[in-house]
CSV table of C-alpha atoms in Angstrom, one decimal:
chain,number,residue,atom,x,y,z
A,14,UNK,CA,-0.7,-40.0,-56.3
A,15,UNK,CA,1.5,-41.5,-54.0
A,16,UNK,CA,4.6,-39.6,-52.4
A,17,UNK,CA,7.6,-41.3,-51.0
A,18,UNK,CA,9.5,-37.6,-51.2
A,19,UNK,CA,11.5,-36.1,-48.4
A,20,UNK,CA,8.8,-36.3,-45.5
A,21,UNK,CA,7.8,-40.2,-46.6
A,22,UNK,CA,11.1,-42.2,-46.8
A,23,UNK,CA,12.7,-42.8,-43.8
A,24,UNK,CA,16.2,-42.8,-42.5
A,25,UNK,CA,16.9,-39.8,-44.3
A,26,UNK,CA,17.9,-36.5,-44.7
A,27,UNK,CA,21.7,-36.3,-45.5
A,28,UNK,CA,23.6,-33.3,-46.4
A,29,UNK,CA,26.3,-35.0,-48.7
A,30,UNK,CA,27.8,-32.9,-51.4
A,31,UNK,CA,30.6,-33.1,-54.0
A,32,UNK,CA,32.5,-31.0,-57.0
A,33,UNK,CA,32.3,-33.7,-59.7
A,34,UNK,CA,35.1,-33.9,-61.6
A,35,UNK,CA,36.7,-36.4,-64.1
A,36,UNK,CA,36.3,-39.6,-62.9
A,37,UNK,CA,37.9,-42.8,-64.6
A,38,UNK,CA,35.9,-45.7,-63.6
A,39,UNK,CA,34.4,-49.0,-65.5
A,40,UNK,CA,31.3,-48.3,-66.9
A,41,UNK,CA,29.1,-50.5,-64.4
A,42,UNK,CA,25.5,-48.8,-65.4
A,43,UNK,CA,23.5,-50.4,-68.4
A,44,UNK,CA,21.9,-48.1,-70.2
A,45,UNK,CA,18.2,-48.2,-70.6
A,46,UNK,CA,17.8,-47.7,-74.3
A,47,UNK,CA,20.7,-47.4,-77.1
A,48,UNK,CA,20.6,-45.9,-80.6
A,49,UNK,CA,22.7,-46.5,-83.6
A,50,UNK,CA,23.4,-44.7,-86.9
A,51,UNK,CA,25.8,-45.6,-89.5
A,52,UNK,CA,27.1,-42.2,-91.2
A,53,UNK,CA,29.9,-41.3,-94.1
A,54,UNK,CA,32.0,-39.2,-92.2
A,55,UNK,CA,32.8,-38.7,-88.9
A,56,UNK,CA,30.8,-36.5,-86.9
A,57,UNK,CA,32.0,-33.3,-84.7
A,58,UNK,CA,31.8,-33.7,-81.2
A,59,UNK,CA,28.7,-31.9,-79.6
A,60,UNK,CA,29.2,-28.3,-79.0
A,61,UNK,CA,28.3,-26.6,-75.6
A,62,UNK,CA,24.7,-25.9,-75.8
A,63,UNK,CA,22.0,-23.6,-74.0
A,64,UNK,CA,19.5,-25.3,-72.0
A,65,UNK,CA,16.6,-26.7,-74.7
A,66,UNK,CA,13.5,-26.8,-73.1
A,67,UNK,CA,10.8,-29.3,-74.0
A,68,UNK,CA,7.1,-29.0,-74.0
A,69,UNK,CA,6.0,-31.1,-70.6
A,70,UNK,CA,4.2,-34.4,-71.2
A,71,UNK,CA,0.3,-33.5,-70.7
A,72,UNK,CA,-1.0,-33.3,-66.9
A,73,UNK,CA,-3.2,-36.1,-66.1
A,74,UNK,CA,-6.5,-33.3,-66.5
A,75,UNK,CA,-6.8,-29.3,-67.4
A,76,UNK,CA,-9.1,-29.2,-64.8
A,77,UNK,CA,-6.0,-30.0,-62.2
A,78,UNK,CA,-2.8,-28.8,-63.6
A,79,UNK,CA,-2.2,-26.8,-67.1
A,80,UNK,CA,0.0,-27.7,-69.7
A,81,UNK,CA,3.5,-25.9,-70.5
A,82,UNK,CA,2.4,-24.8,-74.1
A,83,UNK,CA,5.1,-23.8,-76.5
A,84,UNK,CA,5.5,-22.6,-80.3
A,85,UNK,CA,8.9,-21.6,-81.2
A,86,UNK,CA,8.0,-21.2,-84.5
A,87,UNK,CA,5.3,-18.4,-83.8
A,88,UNK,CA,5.0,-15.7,-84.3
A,89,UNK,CA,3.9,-14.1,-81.6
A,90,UNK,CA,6.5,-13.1,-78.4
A,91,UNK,CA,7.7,-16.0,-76.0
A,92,UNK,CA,8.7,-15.4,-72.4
A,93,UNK,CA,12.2,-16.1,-71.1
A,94,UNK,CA,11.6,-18.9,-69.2
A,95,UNK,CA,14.4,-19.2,-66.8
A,96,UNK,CA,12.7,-15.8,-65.6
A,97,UNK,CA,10.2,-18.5,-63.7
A,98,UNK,CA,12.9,-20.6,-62.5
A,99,UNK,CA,13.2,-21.0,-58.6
A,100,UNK,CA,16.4,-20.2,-55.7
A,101,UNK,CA,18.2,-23.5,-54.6
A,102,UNK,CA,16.1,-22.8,-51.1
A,103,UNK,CA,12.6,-22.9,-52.7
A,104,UNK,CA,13.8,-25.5,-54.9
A,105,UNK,CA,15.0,-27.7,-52.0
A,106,UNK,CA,11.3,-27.6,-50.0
A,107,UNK,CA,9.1,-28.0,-53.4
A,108,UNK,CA,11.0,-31.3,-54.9
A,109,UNK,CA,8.8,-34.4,-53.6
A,110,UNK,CA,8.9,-38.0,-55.2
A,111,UNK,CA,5.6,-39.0,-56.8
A,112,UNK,CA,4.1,-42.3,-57.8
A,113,UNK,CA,1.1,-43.2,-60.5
A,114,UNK,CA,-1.0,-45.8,-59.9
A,115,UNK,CA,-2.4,-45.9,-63.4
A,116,UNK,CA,-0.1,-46.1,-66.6
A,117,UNK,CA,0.3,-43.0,-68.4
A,118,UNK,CA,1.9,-42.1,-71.8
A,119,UNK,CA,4.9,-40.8,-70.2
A,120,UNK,CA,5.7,-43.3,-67.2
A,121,UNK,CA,4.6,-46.5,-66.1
A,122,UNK,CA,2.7,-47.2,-63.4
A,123,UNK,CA,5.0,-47.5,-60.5
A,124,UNK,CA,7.5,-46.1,-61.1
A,125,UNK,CA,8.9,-43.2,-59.0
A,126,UNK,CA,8.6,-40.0,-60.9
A,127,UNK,CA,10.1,-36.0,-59.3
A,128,UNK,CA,7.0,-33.7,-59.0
A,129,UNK,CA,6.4,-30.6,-57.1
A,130,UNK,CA,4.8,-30.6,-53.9
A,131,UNK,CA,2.9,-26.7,-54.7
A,132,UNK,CA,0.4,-26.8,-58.0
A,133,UNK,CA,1.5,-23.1,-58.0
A,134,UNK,CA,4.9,-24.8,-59.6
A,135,UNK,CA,6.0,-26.8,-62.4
A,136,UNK,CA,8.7,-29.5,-63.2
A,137,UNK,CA,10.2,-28.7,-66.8
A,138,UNK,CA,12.3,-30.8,-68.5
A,139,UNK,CA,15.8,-29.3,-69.9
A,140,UNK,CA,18.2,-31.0,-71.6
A,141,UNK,CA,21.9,-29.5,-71.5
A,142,UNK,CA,25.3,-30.2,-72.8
A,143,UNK,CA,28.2,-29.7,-70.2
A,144,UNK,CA,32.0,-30.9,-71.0
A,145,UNK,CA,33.9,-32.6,-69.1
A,146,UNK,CA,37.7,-31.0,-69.8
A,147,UNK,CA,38.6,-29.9,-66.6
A,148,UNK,CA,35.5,-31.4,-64.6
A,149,UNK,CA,31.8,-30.7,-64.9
A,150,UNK,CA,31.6,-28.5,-62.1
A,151,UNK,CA,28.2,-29.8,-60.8
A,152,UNK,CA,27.7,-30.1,-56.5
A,153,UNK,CA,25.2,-32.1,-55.1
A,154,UNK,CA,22.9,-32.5,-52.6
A,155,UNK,CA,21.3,-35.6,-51.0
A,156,UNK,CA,18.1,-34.7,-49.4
A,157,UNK,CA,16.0,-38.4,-49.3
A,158,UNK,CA,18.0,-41.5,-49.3
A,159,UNK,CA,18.9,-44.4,-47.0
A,160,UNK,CA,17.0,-47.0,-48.9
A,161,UNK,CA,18.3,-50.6,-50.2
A,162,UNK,CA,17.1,-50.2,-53.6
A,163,UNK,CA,18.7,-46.4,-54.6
A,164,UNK,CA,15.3,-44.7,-54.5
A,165,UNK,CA,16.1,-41.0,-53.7
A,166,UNK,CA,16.4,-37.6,-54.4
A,167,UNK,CA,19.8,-36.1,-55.3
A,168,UNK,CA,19.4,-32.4,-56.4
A,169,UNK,CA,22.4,-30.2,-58.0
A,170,UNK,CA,23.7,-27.7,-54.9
A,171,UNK,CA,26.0,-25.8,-56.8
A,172,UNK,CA,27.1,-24.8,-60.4
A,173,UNK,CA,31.0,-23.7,-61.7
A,174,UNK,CA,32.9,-24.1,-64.8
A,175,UNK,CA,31.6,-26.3,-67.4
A,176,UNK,CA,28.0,-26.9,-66.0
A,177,UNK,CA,27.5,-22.9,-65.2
A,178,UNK,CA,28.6,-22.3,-68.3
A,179,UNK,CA,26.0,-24.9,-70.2
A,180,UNK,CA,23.1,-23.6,-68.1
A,181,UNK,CA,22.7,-25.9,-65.3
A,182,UNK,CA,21.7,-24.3,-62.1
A,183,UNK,CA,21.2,-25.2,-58.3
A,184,UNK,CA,18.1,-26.8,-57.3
A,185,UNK,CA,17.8,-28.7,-60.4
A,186,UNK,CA,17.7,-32.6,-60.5
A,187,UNK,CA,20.0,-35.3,-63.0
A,188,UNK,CA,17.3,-37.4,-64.2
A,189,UNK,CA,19.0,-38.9,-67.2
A,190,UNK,CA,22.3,-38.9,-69.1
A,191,UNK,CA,23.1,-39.3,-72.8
A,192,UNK,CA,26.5,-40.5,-74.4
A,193,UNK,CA,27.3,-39.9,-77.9
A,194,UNK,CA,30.2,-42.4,-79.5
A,195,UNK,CA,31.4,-42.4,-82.6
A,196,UNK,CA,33.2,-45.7,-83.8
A,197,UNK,CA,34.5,-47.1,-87.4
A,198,UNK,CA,37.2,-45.8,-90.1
A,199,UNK,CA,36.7,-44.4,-93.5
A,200,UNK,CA,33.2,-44.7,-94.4
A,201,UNK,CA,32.2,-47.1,-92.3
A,202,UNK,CA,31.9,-44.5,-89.1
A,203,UNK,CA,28.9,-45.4,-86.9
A,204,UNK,CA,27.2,-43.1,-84.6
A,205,UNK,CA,25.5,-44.5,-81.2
A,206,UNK,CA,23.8,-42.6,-78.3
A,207,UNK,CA,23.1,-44.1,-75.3
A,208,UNK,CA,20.7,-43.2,-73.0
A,209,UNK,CA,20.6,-43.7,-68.7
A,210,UNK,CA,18.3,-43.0,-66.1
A,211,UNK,CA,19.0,-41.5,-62.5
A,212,UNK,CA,15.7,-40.0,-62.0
A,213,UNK,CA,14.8,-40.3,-58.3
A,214,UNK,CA,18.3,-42.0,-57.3
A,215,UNK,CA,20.0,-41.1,-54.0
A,216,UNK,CA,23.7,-39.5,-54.6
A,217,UNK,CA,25.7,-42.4,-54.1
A,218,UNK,CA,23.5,-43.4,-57.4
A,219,UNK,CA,24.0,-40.2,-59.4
A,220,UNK,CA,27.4,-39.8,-58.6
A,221,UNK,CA,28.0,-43.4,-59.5
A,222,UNK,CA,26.6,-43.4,-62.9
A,223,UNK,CA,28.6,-39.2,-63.9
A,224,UNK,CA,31.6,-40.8,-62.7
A,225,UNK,CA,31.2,-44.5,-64.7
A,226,UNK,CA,32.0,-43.4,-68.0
A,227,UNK,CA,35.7,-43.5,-69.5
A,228,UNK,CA,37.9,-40.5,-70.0
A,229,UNK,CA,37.3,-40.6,-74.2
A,230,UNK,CA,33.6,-39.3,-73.8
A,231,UNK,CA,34.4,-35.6,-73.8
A,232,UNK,CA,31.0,-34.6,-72.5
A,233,UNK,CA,28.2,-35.8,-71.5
A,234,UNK,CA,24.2,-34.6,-72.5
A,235,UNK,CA,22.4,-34.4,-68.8
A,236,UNK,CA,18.4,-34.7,-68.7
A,237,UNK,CA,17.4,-32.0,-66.1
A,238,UNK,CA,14.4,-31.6,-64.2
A,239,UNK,CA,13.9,-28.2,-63.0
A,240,UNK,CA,11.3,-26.6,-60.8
A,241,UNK,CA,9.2,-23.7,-62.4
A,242,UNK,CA,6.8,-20.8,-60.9
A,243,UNK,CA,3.8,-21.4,-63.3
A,244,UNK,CA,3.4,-17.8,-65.0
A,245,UNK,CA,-0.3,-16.9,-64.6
A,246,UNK,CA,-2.5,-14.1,-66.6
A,247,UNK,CA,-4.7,-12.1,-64.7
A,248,UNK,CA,-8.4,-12.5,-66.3
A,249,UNK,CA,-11.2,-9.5,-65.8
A,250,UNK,CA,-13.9,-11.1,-66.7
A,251,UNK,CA,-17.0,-8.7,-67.8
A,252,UNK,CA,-20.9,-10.0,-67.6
A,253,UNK,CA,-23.6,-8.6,-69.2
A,254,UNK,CA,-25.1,-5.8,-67.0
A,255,UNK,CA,-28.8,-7.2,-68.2
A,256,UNK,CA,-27.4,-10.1,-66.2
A,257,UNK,CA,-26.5,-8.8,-62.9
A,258,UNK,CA,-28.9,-7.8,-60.1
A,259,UNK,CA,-29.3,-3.7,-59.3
A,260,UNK,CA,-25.9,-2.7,-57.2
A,261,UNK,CA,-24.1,-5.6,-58.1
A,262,UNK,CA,-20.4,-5.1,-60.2
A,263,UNK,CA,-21.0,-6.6,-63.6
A,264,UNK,CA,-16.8,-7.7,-63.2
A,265,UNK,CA,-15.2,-10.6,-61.5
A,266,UNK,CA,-11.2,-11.3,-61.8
A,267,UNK,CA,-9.4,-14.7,-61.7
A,268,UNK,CA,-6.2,-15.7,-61.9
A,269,UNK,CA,-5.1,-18.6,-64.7
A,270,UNK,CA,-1.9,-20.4,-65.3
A,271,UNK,CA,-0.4,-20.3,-68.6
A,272,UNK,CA,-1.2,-23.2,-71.0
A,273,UNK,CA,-5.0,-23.3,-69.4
A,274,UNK,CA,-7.9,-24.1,-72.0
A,275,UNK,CA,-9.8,-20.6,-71.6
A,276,UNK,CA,-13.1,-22.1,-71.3
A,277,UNK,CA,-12.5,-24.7,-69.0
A,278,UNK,CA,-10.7,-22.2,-66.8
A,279,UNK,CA,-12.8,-19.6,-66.8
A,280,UNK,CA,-15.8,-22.5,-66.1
A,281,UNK,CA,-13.6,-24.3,-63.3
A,282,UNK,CA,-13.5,-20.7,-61.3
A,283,UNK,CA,-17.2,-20.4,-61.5
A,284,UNK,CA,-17.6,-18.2,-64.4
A,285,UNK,CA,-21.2,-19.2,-66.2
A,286,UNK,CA,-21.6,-18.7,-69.8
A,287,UNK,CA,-25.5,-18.1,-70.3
A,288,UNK,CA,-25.3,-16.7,-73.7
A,289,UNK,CA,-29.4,-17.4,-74.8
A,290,UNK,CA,-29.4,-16.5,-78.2
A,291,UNK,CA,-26.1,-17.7,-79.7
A,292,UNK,CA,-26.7,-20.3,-82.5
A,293,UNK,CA,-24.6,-23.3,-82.8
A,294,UNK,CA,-21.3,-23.5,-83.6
A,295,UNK,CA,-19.2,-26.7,-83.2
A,296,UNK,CA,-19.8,-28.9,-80.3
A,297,UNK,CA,-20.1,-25.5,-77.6
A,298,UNK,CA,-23.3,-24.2,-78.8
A,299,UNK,CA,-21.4,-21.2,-79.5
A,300,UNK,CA,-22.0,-19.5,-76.2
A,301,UNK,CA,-18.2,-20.0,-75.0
A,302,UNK,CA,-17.5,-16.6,-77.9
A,303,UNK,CA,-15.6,-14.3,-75.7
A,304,UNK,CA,-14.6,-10.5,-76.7
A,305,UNK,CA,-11.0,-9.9,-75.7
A,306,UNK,CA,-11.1,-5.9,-75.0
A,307,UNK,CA,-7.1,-6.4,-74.0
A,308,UNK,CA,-4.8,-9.3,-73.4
A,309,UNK,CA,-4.9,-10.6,-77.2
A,310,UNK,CA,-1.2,-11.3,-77.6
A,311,UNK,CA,-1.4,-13.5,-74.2
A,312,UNK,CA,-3.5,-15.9,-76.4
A,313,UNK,CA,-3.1,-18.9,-78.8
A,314,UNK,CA,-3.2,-18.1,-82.4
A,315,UNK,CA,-6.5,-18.6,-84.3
A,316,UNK,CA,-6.8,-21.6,-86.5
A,317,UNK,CA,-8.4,-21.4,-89.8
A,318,UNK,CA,-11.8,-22.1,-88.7
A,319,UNK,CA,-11.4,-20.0,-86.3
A,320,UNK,CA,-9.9,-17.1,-88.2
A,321,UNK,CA,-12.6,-17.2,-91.0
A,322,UNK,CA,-15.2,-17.7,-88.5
A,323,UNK,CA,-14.2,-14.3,-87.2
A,324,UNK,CA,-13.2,-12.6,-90.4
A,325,UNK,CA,-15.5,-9.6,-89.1
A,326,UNK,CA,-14.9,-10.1,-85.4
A,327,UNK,CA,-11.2,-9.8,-85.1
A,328,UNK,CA,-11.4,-9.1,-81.2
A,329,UNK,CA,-13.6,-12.1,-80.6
A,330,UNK,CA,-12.4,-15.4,-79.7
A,331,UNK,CA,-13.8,-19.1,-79.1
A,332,UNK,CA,-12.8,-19.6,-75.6
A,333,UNK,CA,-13.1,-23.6,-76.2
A,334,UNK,CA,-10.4,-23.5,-78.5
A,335,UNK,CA,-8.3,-20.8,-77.2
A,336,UNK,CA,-5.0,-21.5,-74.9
A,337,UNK,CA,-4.5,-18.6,-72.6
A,338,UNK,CA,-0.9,-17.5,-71.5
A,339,UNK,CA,0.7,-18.8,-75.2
A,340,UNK,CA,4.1,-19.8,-75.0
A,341,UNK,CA,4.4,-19.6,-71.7
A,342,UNK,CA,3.2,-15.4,-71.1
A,343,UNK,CA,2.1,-13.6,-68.2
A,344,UNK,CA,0.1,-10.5,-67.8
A,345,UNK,CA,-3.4,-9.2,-68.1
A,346,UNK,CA,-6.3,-9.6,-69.9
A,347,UNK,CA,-9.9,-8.2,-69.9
A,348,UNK,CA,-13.0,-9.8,-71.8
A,349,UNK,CA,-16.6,-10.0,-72.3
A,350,UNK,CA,-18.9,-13.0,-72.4
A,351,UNK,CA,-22.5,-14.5,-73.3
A,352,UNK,CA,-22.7,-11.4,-76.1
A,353,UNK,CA,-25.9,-11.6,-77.2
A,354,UNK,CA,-26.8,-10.6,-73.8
A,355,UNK,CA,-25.6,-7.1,-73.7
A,356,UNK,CA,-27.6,-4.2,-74.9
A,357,UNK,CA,-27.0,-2.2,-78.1
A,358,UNK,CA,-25.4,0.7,-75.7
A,359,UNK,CA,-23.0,-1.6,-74.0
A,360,UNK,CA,-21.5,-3.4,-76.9
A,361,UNK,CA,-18.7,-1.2,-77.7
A,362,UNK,CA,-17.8,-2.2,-81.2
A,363,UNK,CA,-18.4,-6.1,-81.0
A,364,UNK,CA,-21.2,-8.3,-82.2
A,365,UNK,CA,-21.4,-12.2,-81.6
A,366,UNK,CA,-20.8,-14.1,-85.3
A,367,UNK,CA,-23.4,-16.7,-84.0
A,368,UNK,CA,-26.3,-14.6,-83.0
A,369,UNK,CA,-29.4,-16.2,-83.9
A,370,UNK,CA,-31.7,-12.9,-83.8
């Protein structure tokens, strides 16, 4: 990666800051991509809306940077998320401006992207809603600019009115905006969105493209980037005591961020599974089986293979299949590996499923 952020471009940092309010301007921004449906009726204007999270593109490798994993439709608990979310000071030191060199399926290569300088943090995406009767209520903040081509980074300094109300918050960054228009009579009424983009764009840029659009637009959908404390789980991990040497503590504790693979965690902090005697299952030899003594409910549902494979094992898990910190959790969990290794006296209640003695 490449960073052109705060500390990269120069000329820079400017403390500029506006309360954006209705603004009746030509529209002089072309919007990157347009949509069109043509329904019966006319359709109700959008209606103020909480912020909608959704699921972050995947990192370029597990082994550097987890993936925000989400299930609304689970079952099991979900963590508030905006209980991660960062002060506008915090915010302010962690926003940087990334480049990949290598095309990806979310971005291009070259083209400026906002990432966080600390891998202890996050950028989400959240999409919000705000009206614009009476102004938006959004101040920002210019804190890399200065260049000929608009390249930036504009972040929102303050919240009132209309924006507090539809959940944005200071520190995060405009990176797109979305227009809903509805045109036609009788039953020829057609529906159009369109979409722009102001990710990495100095203020005179953002402010520019929220005040471009004609009074008739009543509000205005705002693609947010928001900075985010990755939750982590707290792992005890338990060996074998055949495996340790006389005097030595059979337990060792890592931290993981939620959305890690649990194997490839666990393996990436120097955790060995040596399980000798586990017979094959799938493409891990079956020695990544872990039993989870507590912390169950901080993990990713069982799939079917998984759930008949461990009809009689209900506390063990296959760590290569198994996302730790579901939907976004923190907490604590303790488990045991390479099962076949502990002694008859040490087991507690658990057996491996793929034993082979």
């Amino acid at each position: 990666m490449k960073n052109f952020g705060v500390g990269a471009i120069a000329g820079w940092v400017t403390t500029v800051a506006v309360v954006l309010m209705l603004a009746e301007s030509s529209s002089a921004f072309a919007p990157h991509s347009v949509k069109h449906r043509t329904v019966g009726k006319t359709a109700p204007s959008p209606p103020l809306a909480s912020p909608t999270s959704i699921a972050s593109a995947p990192a370029d490798s597990d082994f550097e940077k987890p993936i925000p994993v989400r299930d609304e439709g689970a079952s099991g608990a979900a963590a508030d998320e905006n209980r991660y979310n960062v002060d506008l000071e915090t915010a302010a030191d962690l926003w940087t401006v990334s480049v990949s060199a290598d095309n990806r399926l979310d971005r291009a290569a070259g083209v400026p992207f906002l990432d966080s300088k600390s891998k202890d943090h996050f950028v989400d995406d959240v999409s919000v809603v705000v009206s614009r009767n009476g102004g938006m209520g959004i101040e920002l903040l210019e804190l890399a600019g200065g260049r000929d081509d608009d390249y930036g980074l504009t972040i929102v300094s303050g919240v009132s009115g209309n924006a507090e109300k539809a959940g944005v918050i200071a520190g995060d960054s405009i990176a797109g905006v979305e227009v809903n228009k509805v045109g036609g009579s009788g039953t020829n009424v057609e529906e159009s969105s369109e979409a722009f983009d102001c990710e990495c764009r100095n203020f005179d840029a953002t402010i520019g493209l929220l005040g471009s659009f004609p009074p008739d637009i009543e509000s205005l959908t705002l693609k947010i980037k928001r900075i985010r404390r990755w939750p982590k789980v707290k792992v005890v991990v338990a060996y074998p005591p055949s495996q340790c040497a006389d005097g030595v503590d059979n337990e060792e504790t890592v931290e993981l961020f939620a959305g890690e693979n649990l194997k490839r965690a666990l393996q990436t902090r120097g955790i060995v599974f040596e399980d000798r005697d586990a017979a094959k299952c799938d493409f891990c030899g079956g020695k990544c089986t872990v039993s989870i003594d507590t912390g169950m409910q901080l993990m990713s549902p069982k799939g079917l293979t998984e759930e008949k494979l461990m009809k009689n094992n209900p506390k063990c898990r296959l760590s290569c299949k198994t996302v730790v910190g579901y939907n976004m959790q923190e907490g604590n969990v303790r488990l045991r590996i390479n099962l076949n290794e502990w002694n008859t006296s040490d087991k507690g209640g658990f057996s491996n499923p793929f034993a082979s003695k």
